[in-house]
Short mmCIF file of C-alpha atoms and ligand atoms in Angstrom, two decimals:
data_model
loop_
_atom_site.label_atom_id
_atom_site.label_comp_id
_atom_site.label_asym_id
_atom_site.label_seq_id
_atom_site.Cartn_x
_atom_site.Cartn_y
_atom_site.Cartn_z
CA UNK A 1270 -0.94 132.41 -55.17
CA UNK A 1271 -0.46 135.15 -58.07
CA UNK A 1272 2.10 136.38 -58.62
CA UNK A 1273 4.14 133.31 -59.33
CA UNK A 1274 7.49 134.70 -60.42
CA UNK A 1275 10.11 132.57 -61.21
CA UNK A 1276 13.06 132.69 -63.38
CA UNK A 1277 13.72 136.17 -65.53
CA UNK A 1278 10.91 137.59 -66.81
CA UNK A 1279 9.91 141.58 -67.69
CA UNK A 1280 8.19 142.51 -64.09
CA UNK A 1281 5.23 144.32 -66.28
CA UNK A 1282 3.68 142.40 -69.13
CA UNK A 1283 4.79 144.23 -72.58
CA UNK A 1284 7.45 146.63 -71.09
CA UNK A 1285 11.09 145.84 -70.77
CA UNK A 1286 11.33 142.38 -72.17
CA UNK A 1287 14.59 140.81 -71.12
CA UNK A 1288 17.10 140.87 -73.52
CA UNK A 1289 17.37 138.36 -76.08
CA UNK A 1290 13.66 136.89 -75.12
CA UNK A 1291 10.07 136.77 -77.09
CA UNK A 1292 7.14 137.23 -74.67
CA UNK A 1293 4.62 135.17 -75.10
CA UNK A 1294 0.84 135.63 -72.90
CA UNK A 1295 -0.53 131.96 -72.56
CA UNK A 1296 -3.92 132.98 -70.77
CA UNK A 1297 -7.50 131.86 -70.27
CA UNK A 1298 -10.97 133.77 -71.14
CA UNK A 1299 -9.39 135.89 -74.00
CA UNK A 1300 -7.73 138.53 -71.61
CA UNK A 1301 -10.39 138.24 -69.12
CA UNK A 1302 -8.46 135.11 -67.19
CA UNK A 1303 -5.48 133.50 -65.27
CA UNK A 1304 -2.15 134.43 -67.08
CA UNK A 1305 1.52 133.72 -67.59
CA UNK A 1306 4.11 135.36 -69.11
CA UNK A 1307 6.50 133.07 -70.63
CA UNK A 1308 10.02 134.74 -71.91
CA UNK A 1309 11.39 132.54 -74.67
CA UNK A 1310 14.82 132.37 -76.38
CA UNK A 1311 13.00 131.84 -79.81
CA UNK A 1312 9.67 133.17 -80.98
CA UNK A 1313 7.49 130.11 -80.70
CA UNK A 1314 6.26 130.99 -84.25
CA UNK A 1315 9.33 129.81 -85.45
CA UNK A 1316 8.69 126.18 -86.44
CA UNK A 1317 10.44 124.27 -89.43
CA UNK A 1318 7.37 122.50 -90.66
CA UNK A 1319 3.92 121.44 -89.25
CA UNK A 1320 2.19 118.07 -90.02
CA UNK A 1321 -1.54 118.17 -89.46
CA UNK A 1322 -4.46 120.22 -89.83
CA UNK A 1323 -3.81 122.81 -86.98
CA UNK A 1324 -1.94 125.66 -88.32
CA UNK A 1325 -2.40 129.25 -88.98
CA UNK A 1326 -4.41 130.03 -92.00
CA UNK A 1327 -5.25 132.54 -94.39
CA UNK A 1328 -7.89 133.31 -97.15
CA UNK A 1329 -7.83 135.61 -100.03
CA UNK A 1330 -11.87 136.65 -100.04
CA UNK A 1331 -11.43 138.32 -103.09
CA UNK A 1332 -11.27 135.09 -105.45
CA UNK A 1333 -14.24 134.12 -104.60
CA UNK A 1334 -16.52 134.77 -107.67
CA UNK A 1335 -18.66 137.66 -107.84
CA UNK A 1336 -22.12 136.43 -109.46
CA UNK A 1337 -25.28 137.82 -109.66
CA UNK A 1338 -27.10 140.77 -107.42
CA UNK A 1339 -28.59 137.70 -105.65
CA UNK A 1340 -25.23 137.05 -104.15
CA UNK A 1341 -25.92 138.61 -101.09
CA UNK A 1342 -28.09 135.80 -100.01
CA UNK A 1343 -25.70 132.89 -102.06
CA UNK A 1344 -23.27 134.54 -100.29
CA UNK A 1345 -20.21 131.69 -99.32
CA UNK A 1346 -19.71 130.19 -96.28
CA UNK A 1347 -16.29 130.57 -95.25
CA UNK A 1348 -16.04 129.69 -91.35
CA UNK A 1349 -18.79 128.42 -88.72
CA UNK A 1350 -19.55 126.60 -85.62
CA UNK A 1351 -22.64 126.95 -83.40
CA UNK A 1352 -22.94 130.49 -82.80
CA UNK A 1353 -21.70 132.17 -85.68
CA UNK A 1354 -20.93 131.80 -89.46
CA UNK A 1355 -18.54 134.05 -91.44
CA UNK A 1356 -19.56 134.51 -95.11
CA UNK A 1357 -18.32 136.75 -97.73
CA UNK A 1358 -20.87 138.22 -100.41
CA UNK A 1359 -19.83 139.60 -103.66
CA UNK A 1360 -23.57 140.62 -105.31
CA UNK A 1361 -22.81 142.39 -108.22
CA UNK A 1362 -26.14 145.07 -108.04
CA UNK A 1363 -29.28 145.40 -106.42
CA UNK A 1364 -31.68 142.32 -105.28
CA UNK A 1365 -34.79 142.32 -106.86
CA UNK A 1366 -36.51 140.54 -103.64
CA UNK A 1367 -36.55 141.01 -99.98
CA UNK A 1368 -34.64 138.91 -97.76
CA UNK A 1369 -35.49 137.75 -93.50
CA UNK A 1370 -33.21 135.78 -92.07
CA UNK A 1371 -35.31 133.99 -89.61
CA UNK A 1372 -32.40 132.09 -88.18
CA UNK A 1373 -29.88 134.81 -86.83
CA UNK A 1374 -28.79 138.35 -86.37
CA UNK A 1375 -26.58 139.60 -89.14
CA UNK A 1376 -23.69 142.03 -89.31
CA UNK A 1377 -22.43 143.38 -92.79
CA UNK A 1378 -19.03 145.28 -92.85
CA UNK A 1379 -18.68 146.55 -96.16
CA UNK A 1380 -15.17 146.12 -97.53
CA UNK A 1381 -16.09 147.43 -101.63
CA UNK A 1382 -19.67 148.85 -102.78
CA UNK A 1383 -21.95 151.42 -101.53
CA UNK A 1384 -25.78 152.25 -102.41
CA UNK A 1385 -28.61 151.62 -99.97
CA UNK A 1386 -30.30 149.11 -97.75
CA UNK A 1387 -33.69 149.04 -97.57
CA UNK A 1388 -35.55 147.64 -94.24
CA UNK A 1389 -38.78 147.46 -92.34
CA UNK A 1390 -37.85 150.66 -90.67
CA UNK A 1391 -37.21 152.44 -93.47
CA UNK A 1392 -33.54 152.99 -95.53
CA UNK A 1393 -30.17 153.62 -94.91
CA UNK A 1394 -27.39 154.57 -97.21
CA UNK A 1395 -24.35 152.76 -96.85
CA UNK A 1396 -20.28 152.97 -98.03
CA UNK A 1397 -17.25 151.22 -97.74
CA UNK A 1398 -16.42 150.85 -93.85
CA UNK A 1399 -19.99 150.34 -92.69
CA UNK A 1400 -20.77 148.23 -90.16
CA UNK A 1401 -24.89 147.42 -90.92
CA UNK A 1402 -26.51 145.48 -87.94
CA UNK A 1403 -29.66 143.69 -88.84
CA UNK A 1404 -31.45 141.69 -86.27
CA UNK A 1405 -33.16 138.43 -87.00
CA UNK A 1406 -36.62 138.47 -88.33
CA UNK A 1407 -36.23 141.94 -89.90
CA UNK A 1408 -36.91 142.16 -93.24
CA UNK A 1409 -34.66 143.87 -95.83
CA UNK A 1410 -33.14 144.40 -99.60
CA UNK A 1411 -29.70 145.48 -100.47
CA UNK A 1412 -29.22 148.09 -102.89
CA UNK A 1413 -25.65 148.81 -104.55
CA UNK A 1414 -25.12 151.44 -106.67
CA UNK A 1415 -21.70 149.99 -107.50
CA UNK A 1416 -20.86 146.49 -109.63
CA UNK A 1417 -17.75 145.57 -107.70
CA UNK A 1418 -19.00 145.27 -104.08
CA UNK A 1419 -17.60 142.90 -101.41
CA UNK A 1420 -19.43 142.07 -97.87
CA UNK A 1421 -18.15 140.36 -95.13
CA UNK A 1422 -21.43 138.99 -93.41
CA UNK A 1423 -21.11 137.70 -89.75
CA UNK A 1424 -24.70 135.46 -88.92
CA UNK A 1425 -25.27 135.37 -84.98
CA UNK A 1426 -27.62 132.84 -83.69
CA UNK A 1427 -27.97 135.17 -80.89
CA UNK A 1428 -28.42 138.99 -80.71
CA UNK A 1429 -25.86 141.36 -81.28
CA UNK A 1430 -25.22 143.77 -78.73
CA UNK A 1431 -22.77 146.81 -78.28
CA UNK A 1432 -20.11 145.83 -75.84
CA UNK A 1433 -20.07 147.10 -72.04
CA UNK A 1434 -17.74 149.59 -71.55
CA UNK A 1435 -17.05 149.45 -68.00
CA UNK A 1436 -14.83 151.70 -66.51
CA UNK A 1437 -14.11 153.55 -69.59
CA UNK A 1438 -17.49 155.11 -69.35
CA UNK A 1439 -20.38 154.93 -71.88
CA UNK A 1440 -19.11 156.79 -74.41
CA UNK A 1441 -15.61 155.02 -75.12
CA UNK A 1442 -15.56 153.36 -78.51
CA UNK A 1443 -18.14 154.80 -79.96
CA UNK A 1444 -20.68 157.03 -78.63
CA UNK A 1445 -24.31 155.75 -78.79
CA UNK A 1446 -25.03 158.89 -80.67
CA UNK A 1447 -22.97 158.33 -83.83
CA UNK A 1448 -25.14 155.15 -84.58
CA UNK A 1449 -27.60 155.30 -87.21
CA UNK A 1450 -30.63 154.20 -87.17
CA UNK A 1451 -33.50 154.21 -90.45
CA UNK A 1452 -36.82 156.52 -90.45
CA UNK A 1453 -39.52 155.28 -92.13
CA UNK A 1454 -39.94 155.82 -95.75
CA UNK A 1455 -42.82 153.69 -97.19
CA UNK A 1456 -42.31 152.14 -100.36
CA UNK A 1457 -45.48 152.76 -102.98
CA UNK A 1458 -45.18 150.24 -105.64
CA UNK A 1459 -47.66 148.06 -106.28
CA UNK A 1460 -46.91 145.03 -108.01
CA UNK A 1461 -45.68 141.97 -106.93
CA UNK A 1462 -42.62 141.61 -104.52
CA UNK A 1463 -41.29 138.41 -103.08
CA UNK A 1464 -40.20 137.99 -99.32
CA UNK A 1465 -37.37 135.24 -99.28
CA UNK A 1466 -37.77 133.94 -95.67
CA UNK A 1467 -34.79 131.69 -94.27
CA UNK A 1468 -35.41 129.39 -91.43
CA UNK A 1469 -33.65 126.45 -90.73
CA UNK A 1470 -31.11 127.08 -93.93
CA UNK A 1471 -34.49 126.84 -95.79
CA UNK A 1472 -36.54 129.19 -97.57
CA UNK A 1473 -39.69 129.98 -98.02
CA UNK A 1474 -40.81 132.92 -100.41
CA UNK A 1475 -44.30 134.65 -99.44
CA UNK A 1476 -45.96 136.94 -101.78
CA UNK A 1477 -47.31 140.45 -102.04
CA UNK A 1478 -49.66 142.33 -104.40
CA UNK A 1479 -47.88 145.35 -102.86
CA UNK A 1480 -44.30 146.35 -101.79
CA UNK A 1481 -44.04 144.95 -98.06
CA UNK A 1482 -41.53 148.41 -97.17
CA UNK A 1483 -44.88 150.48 -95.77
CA UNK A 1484 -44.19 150.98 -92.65
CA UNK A 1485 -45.22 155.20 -91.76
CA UNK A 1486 -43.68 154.81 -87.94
CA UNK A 1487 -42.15 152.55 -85.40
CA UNK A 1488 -40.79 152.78 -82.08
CA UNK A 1489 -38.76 151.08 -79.64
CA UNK A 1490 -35.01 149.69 -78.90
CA UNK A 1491 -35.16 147.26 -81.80
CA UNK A 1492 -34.13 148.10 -85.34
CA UNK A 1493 -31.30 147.96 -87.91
CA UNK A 1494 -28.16 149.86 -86.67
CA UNK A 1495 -25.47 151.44 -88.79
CA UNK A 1496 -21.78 152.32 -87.44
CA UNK A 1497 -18.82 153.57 -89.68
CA UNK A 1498 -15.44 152.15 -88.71
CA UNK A 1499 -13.87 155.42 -89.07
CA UNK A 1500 -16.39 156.86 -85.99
CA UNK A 1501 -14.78 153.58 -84.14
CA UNK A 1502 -12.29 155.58 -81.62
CA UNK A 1503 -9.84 153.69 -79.95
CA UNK A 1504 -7.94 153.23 -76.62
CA UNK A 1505 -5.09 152.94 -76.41
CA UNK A 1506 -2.24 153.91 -73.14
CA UNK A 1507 1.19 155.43 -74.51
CA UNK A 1508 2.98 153.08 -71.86
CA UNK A 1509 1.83 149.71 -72.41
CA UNK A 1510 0.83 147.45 -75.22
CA UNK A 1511 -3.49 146.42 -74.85
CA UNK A 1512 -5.02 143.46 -75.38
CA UNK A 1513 -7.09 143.79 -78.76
CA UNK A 1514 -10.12 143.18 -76.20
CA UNK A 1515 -10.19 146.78 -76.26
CA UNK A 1516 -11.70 147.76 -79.68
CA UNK A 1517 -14.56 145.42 -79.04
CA UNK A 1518 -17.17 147.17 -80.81
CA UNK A 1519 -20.18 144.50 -80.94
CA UNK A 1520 -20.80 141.06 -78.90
CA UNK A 1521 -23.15 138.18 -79.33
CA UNK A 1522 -23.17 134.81 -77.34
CA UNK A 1523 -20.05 132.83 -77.93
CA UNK A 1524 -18.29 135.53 -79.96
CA UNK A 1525 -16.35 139.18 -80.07
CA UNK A 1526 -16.42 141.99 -82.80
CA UNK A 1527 -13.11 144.30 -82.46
CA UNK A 1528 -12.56 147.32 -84.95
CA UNK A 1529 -9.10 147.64 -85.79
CA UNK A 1530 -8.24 151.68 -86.67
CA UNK A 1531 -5.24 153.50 -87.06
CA UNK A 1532 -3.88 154.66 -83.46
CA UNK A 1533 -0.80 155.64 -82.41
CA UNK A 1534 1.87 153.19 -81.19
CA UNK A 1535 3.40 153.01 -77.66
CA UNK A 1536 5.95 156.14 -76.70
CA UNK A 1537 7.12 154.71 -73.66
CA UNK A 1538 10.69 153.84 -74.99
CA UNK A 1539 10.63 150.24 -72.93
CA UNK A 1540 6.67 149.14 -74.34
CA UNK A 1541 6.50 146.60 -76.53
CA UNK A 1542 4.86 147.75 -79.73
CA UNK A 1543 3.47 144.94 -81.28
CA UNK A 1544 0.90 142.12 -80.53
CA UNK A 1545 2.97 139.64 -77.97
CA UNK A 1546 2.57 135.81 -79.24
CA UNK A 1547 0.34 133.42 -77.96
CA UNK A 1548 -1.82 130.02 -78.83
CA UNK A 1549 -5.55 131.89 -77.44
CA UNK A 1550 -6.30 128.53 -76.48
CA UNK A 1551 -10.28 129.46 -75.35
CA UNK A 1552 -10.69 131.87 -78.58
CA UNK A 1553 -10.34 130.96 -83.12
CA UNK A 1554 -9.33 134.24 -84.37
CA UNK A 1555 -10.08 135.74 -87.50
CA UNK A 1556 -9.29 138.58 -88.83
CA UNK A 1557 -10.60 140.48 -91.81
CA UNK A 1558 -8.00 143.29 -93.55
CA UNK A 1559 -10.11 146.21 -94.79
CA UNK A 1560 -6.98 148.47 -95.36
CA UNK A 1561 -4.04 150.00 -94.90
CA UNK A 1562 -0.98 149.07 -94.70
CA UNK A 1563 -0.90 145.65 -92.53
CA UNK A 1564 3.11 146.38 -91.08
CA UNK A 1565 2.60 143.39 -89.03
CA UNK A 1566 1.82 140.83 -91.10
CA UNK A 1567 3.82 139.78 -94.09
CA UNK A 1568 2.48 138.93 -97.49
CA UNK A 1569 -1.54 140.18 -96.19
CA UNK A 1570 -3.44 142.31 -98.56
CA UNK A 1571 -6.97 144.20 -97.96
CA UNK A 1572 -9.93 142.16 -98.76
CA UNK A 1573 -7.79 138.88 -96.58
CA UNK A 1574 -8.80 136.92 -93.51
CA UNK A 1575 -6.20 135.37 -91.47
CA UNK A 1576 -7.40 132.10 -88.93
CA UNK A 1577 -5.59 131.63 -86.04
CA UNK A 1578 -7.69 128.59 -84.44
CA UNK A 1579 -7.05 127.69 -80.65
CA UNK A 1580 -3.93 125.65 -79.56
CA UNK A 1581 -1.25 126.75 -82.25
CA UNK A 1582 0.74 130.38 -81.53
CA UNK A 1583 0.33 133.43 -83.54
CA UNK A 1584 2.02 136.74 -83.43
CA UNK A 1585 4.32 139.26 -84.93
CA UNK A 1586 6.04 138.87 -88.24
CA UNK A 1587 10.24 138.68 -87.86
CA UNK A 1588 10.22 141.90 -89.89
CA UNK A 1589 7.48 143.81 -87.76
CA UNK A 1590 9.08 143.34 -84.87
CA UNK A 1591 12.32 146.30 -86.65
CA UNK A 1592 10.04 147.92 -88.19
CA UNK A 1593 7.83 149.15 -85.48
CA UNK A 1594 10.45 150.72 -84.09
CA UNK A 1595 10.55 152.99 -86.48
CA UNK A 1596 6.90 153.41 -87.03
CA UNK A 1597 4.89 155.68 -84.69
CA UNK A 1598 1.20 154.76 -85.41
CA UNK A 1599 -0.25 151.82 -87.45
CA UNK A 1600 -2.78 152.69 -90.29
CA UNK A 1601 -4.02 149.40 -90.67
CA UNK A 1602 -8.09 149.23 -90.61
CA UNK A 1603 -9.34 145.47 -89.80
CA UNK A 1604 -12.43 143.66 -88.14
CA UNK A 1605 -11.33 140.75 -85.94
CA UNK A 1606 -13.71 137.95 -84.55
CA UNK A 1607 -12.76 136.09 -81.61
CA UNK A 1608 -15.19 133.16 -81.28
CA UNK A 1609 -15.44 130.79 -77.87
CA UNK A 1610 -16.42 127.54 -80.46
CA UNK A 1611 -14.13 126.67 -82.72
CA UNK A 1612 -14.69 127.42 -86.43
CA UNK A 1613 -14.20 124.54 -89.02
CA UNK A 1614 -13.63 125.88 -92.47
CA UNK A 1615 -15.60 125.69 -95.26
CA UNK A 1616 -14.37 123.56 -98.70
CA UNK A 1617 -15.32 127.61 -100.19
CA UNK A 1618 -12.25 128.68 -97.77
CA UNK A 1619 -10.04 126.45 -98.84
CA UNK A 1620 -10.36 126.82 -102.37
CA UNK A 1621 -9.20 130.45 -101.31
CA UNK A 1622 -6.67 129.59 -99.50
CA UNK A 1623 -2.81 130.66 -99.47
CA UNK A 1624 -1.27 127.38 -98.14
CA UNK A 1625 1.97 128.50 -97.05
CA UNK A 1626 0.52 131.35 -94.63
CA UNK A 1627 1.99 129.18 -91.82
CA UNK A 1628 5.47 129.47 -93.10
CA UNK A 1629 5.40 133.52 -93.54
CA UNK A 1630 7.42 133.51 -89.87
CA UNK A 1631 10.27 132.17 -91.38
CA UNK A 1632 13.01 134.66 -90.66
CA UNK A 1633 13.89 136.07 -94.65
FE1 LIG B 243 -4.15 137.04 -81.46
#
């Protein structure tokens, strides 16, 4: 049956659009499933008004309000369905207790702060651009050295894994050797600590006469992981525009993790050199601006999260689409999560939100 070719279309996806048209990839799976190519007169972005709730939306994490060191763990909800739930933390110093999330797998990218975590398997120093892994159960305490932090916490009800990287070979990405992991450094203080347990959304705070850190060795494949985004190396081909599949850096059940680093752009004179549009109509997209300069976008600033949900086209800005021709690499650094479920929105997100995101496609 494939290929089905009818009318004019570019006879490779992303190279040599037909004159005059906007290519848009309506497909299945992410990027994993059946395809087509539709070549449009008018960018399907391109809508005079929308009435209901589906539309593109964005959030400005950075007004949410930074409160005390405990923040990490009042962090706010933002976006969530059954697998995952997006948060944003803004603690403003250390918390005096340990923390064990009992109910899911955590990932912290650290957008503003930088000090130390400290876990059962002993502590890690972390800075802006970290990606900390922490799997359920494990128990650990955030440190910042710095007053003005901001975390972007992903919570996986299932465990986080580092993507398969097929036929580029196992070390494509990121090599397995550039991930941290903590040795033990046992933690001497004797007074009394508290363990803030969370199962269930509940929790439950046990007591110690001692500091519970005292672990003097471990072993094994299970621990607390640590990756920079700047060690995040990506893929790219000089002739043909990839699906952001490609910088997956972590996966869980029901969801993607893709780093987002500066790369060059296309050369091949005929490649398309920015996203194509489409409506991702198996995947909510959300995308978290860490920084740089986000040419693609219009009106986005670092410390941002744009929602595409499923069903209603995204894609590139009127303006992005001149000025990559000029541009020959992006420097934009973001972290994207594609999740299966869709994601309702939290009444935190929408106090945040910029309500006319939808209309930034509007030709100027
Ligand atoms: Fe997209």
């Amino acid at each position: 049956m494939y290929p089905l070719v009818k009318g004019i279309v570019a006879l490779q996806a992303h190279v040599a659009l037909p004159e005059g048209t906007f290519e848009e990839e309506h497909g299945r799976d992410g990027f994993y499933g059946p395809v087509s190519h539709l070549y449009r007169t008018h960018a399907p972005t391109a809508w005079s008004r929308i009435e209901g709730p589906l539309k593109p939306r964005a959030f400005n994490c950075l007004t949410t309000q930074p409160s005390a060191p405990t923040a990490i763990l009042d962090r706010v909800p933002l976006l969530y369905n059954e697998d995952v739930v997006v948060h944003f933390a803004r603690p403003t110093g250390p918390m005096p207790f340990y923390f064990r999330n009992a109910d899911g797998d955590e990932i912290y990218f650290i957008h503003k702060g930088s000090g130390t975590i400290e876990t059962d398997f002993g502590p890690l120093l972390f800075e802006a651009g970290d990606y900390l892994v922490i799997p359920r159960g494990t128990t650990y305490r955030l440190l910042p050295e710095t007053t003005d932090n901001a975390f972007l916490v992903i919570e996986s009800f299932s465990r986080i894994r580092q993507p398969d990287r097929g036929l580029m070979g196992q070390h494509a990405l990121y090599d397995p050797a550039i991930v941290k992991t903590p040795s033990p450094q046992p933690i001497q203080e004797d007074r009394e600590w508290e363990v803030q347990i969370k199962r269930l959304n509940e929790i439950t705070s046990v007591f110690y006469p001692f500091n519970p850190m005292d672990v003097i060795g471990w072993k094994g494949d299970l621990t607390v992981w640590q990756l920079n985004i700047r060690d995040f190396r990506p893929v790219m081909s000089h002739r043909a525009h990839l699906a952001p599949s490609v910088h997956t850096t972590f996966q869980g059940q029901g969801f993607v993790v893709c780093s987002f680093v500066p790369r060059p752009l296309e050369e091949d004179p005929e490649a398309v050199r920015v996203p194509f549009y489409h409506r991702n109509i198996d995947y909510d997209e959300v995308l978290f601006y860490h920084a740089g300069n986000f040419f693609s976008r219009d009106g986005i600033d670092a410390g941002m999260i744009t929602f595409h949900p499923q069903g209603i086209h995204h894609g590139p800005h009127p303006k992005a689409v001149e000025s990559s021709k000029q541009k020959t690499a992006t420097d934009e650094v973001a972290v994207m999560l594609d999740t299966e479920k869709p994601l309702r929105m939290t009444e935190a997100a929408q106090s945040t939100e910029w309500k006319e995101y939808y209309l930034s496609w509007q030709a100027k």
